[in-house]
């Protein structure tokens, strides 16, 4: 139902970085894996750069949010490299899993990230939300709601990748009883400033846990 729509949800897992330093509604620092720039090639579509299982993709697809590109970037450390195959087996075959090259700049460091954070970008590659633990647990409604907002609202202004059918699709989604429950559960939290005390940069741009 969300076919042809784009938004970029980067799940590069940063459990503590201050989103205000990255800049709301700005594109992320340039990063690449080998010769490939995943963020550039996914421009115009929903993109999830993550370091976790594919549960989120399956849940979103079951609710009609398809055409979301998921990308998994494994940590650059030696221990994580040894567990690459295990990570690969936990992720859907449709999701590419990138292993960083030790000789290249660390993607996590470039995005000021750590494990289990979500960076959500709009269709034009601008940061809308940055979520961290514990709010990135999929048992909470915040991740899904943040994606809905990035999909349906022009938080960062107009984007040339937005298509006419988005309005109708978002209307149908908003009228779904399950979506109304998600809205009720996450409304107050998501309308805070984009950085909150515990972490979840998910308010208009993010809510995050303060780093000690």
Short mmCIF file of C-alpha atoms in Angstrom, two decimals:
data_model
loop_
_atom_site.label_atom_id
_atom_site.label_comp_id
_atom_site.label_asym_id
_atom_site.label_seq_id
_atom_site.Cartn_x
_atom_site.Cartn_y
_atom_site.Cartn_z
CA UNK A 1 0.00 0.00 0.00
CA UNK A 2 2.95 2.26 0.60
CA UNK A 3 4.52 1.26 -2.70
CA UNK A 4 6.39 4.01 -4.46
CA UNK A 5 6.81 6.03 -1.31
CA UNK A 6 10.11 6.97 0.15
CA UNK A 7 11.54 7.90 3.47
CA UNK A 8 14.80 7.00 5.03
CA UNK A 9 14.87 5.30 8.34
CA UNK A 10 18.46 4.76 9.27
CA UNK A 11 18.84 2.36 12.06
CA UNK A 12 22.52 2.71 12.55
CA UNK A 13 22.07 2.28 16.22
CA UNK A 14 23.39 5.06 18.28
CA UNK A 15 22.41 4.61 21.88
CA UNK A 16 23.50 7.99 23.01
CA UNK A 17 24.55 10.49 20.40
CA UNK A 18 23.08 13.96 20.56
CA UNK A 19 21.01 14.47 17.45
CA UNK A 20 21.21 18.18 17.82
CA UNK A 21 24.88 17.90 16.83
CA UNK A 22 23.95 16.11 13.63
CA UNK A 23 21.25 18.61 12.85
CA UNK A 24 17.57 17.99 12.42
CA UNK A 25 16.38 17.94 8.82
CA UNK A 26 19.94 17.68 7.53
CA UNK A 27 21.47 14.87 5.53
CA UNK A 28 23.78 12.46 7.36
CA UNK A 29 27.56 12.58 7.08
CA UNK A 30 28.71 10.70 3.99
CA UNK A 31 29.58 7.07 4.64
CA UNK A 32 30.22 4.04 2.49
CA UNK A 33 30.88 0.31 2.61
CA UNK A 34 33.66 -0.53 0.19
CA UNK A 35 32.82 1.41 -2.97
CA UNK A 36 29.08 1.54 -2.24
CA UNK A 37 27.15 4.43 -0.73
CA UNK A 38 23.89 2.82 0.52
CA UNK A 39 22.27 6.11 1.51
CA UNK A 40 22.77 7.58 -1.93
CA UNK A 41 21.51 4.52 -3.81
CA UNK A 42 18.42 4.35 -1.61
CA UNK A 43 17.50 8.02 -2.01
CA UNK A 44 13.79 8.42 -2.66
CA UNK A 45 12.76 5.30 -0.76
CA UNK A 46 12.33 4.32 2.86
CA UNK A 47 15.70 3.13 4.10
CA UNK A 48 16.44 1.41 7.39
CA UNK A 49 20.10 1.09 8.28
CA UNK A 50 20.14 -1.22 11.26
CA UNK A 51 22.02 -3.58 13.47
CA UNK A 52 19.26 -5.89 14.53
CA UNK A 53 16.88 -8.58 13.35
CA UNK A 54 14.35 -8.18 10.56
CA UNK A 55 11.33 -8.19 12.87
CA UNK A 56 10.62 -4.53 12.17
CA UNK A 57 10.48 -5.03 8.42
CA UNK A 58 8.05 -7.91 8.77
CA UNK A 59 5.79 -5.98 11.13
CA UNK A 60 5.70 -2.90 8.92
CA UNK A 61 4.99 -4.96 5.81
CA UNK A 62 2.12 -6.74 7.55
CA UNK A 63 0.59 -3.32 8.27
CA UNK A 64 0.90 -2.23 4.65
CA UNK A 65 4.12 -0.24 4.89
CA UNK A 66 6.03 -1.77 2.03
CA UNK A 67 8.77 -0.41 -0.23
CA UNK A 68 11.03 0.25 2.72
CA UNK A 69 14.68 -0.48 2.09
CA UNK A 70 16.42 -2.03 5.06
CA UNK A 71 20.19 -2.01 5.39
CA UNK A 72 22.14 -3.68 8.17
CA UNK A 73 25.65 -2.46 8.97
CA UNK A 74 27.64 -4.73 11.25
CA UNK A 75 30.03 -3.20 13.76
CA UNK A 76 33.60 -2.71 12.61
CA UNK A 77 35.18 -4.43 15.61
CA UNK A 78 36.92 -7.79 15.30
CA UNK A 79 34.47 -9.53 17.65
CA UNK A 80 31.51 -8.34 15.57
CA UNK A 81 33.21 -9.43 12.36
CA UNK A 82 33.50 -12.95 13.76
CA UNK A 83 29.74 -12.94 14.33
CA UNK A 84 28.85 -11.61 10.88
CA UNK A 85 27.42 -14.92 9.67
CA UNK A 86 25.26 -15.22 12.78
CA UNK A 87 23.88 -11.75 12.12
CA UNK A 88 23.30 -12.64 8.48
CA UNK A 89 21.27 -15.69 9.49
CA UNK A 90 19.05 -13.59 11.75
CA UNK A 91 18.11 -11.19 8.99
CA UNK A 92 15.73 -11.70 6.10
CA UNK A 93 17.32 -12.63 2.78
CA UNK A 94 15.83 -9.43 1.36
CA UNK A 95 17.92 -7.25 3.66
CA UNK A 96 21.56 -6.60 2.76
CA UNK A 97 24.00 -6.99 5.63
CA UNK A 98 27.18 -4.96 5.25
CA UNK A 99 30.43 -5.82 6.98
CA UNK A 100 32.59 -2.76 7.40
CA UNK A 101 36.13 -2.74 6.12
CA UNK A 102 38.58 -2.16 8.96
CA UNK A 103 40.59 0.17 6.73
CA UNK A 104 37.67 2.53 6.12
CA UNK A 105 36.14 5.10 8.49
CA UNK A 106 33.79 3.46 10.98
CA UNK A 107 30.19 4.07 9.89
CA UNK A 108 28.95 3.95 13.46
CA UNK A 109 31.47 6.58 14.49
CA UNK A 110 30.64 8.70 11.44
CA UNK A 111 26.99 8.70 12.48
CA UNK A 112 27.96 8.99 16.13
CA UNK A 113 26.17 5.78 16.82
CA UNK A 114 26.16 2.69 18.88
CA UNK A 115 24.11 -0.48 19.04
CA UNK A 116 20.31 -0.39 18.71
CA UNK A 117 19.67 3.23 17.67
CA UNK A 118 17.35 4.24 14.85
CA UNK A 119 18.06 7.20 12.58
CA UNK A 120 15.02 8.08 10.52
CA UNK A 121 15.46 10.15 7.38
CA UNK A 122 12.79 11.47 5.05
CA UNK A 123 12.59 10.76 1.33
CA UNK A 124 15.15 13.45 0.61
CA UNK A 125 17.66 12.09 3.11
CA UNK A 126 17.02 14.61 5.89
CA UNK A 127 17.07 13.52 9.52
CA UNK A 128 13.60 13.40 11.06
CA UNK A 129 14.02 11.14 14.09
CA UNK A 130 16.78 9.50 16.06
CA UNK A 131 15.71 6.79 18.47
CA UNK A 132 17.71 4.90 21.06
CA UNK A 133 17.15 2.25 23.70
CA UNK A 134 14.90 1.56 25.44
CA UNK A 135 12.44 3.08 22.97
CA UNK A 136 13.76 1.11 20.03
CA UNK A 137 12.44 -2.11 21.51
CA UNK A 138 9.80 -3.19 19.00
CA UNK A 139 7.39 -3.99 21.81
CA UNK A 140 7.01 -0.21 22.13
CA UNK A 141 5.03 1.79 19.51
CA UNK A 142 7.60 4.55 19.01
CA UNK A 143 9.57 3.15 16.08
CA UNK A 144 6.49 2.39 14.03
CA UNK A 145 4.88 5.72 14.85
CA UNK A 146 8.06 7.60 13.98
CA UNK A 147 8.06 5.94 10.57
CA UNK A 148 4.42 6.87 10.06
CA UNK A 149 5.16 10.51 10.87
CA UNK A 150 8.18 10.63 8.58
CA UNK A 151 6.05 9.06 5.86
CA UNK A 152 3.00 11.25 6.18
CA UNK A 153 4.17 14.61 7.48
CA UNK A 154 6.46 17.18 5.87
CA UNK A 155 8.50 17.65 9.02
CA UNK A 156 11.50 18.95 7.10
CA UNK A 157 9.57 20.70 4.34
CA UNK A 158 8.73 19.73 0.78
CA UNK A 159 10.50 16.83 -0.92
CA UNK A 160 10.51 16.15 -4.65
CA UNK A 161 10.14 12.41 -4.02
CA UNK A 162 6.71 12.84 -2.42
CA UNK A 163 3.96 11.45 -4.65
CA UNK A 164 0.26 12.45 -4.90
CA UNK A 165 -1.06 9.14 -3.59
CA UNK A 166 0.70 9.54 -0.25
CA UNK A 167 -2.16 11.58 1.22
CA UNK A 168 -4.75 8.91 0.54
CA UNK A 169 -2.50 6.14 1.77
CA UNK A 170 -1.75 7.99 4.99
CA UNK A 171 -5.44 8.67 5.50
CA UNK A 172 -6.24 4.98 5.22
CA UNK A 173 -3.46 4.12 7.63
CA UNK A 174 -4.63 6.73 10.15
CA UNK A 175 -8.18 5.33 10.06
CA UNK A 176 -6.92 1.86 10.94
CA UNK A 177 -7.99 0.95 14.53
CA UNK A 178 -4.52 -0.41 15.32
CA UNK A 179 -2.91 2.81 14.12
CA UNK A 180 -5.21 4.83 16.36
CA UNK A 181 -4.02 2.80 19.33
CA UNK A 182 -0.41 3.47 18.36
CA UNK A 183 -1.21 7.17 18.03
CA UNK A 184 -2.77 7.28 21.49
CA UNK A 185 0.12 5.40 23.06
CA UNK A 186 2.89 7.48 21.54
CA UNK A 187 1.35 10.93 20.99
CA UNK A 188 2.66 12.68 24.10
CA UNK A 189 6.11 11.24 23.77
CA UNK A 190 6.45 12.04 20.08
CA UNK A 191 5.37 15.63 20.54
CA UNK A 192 8.23 16.37 22.93
CA UNK A 193 11.35 18.01 21.65
CA UNK A 194 13.38 15.74 19.42
CA UNK A 195 15.58 14.69 22.32
CA UNK A 196 14.28 13.26 25.59
CA UNK A 197 15.91 12.35 28.86
CA UNK A 198 16.02 8.61 28.36
CA UNK A 199 16.60 8.39 24.74
CA UNK A 200 14.71 8.16 21.73
CA UNK A 201 15.17 11.09 19.54
CA UNK A 202 11.69 10.64 18.28
CA UNK A 203 9.60 13.75 18.54
CA UNK A 204 9.90 15.81 15.51
CA UNK A 205 13.41 14.76 15.07
CA UNK A 206 14.53 12.80 17.97
CA UNK A 207 14.46 12.07 21.59
CA UNK A 208 17.59 10.80 23.17
CA UNK A 209 19.05 9.41 26.31
CA UNK A 210 21.63 11.79 27.79
CA UNK A 211 25.18 10.52 27.69
CA UNK A 212 26.86 10.59 31.04
#
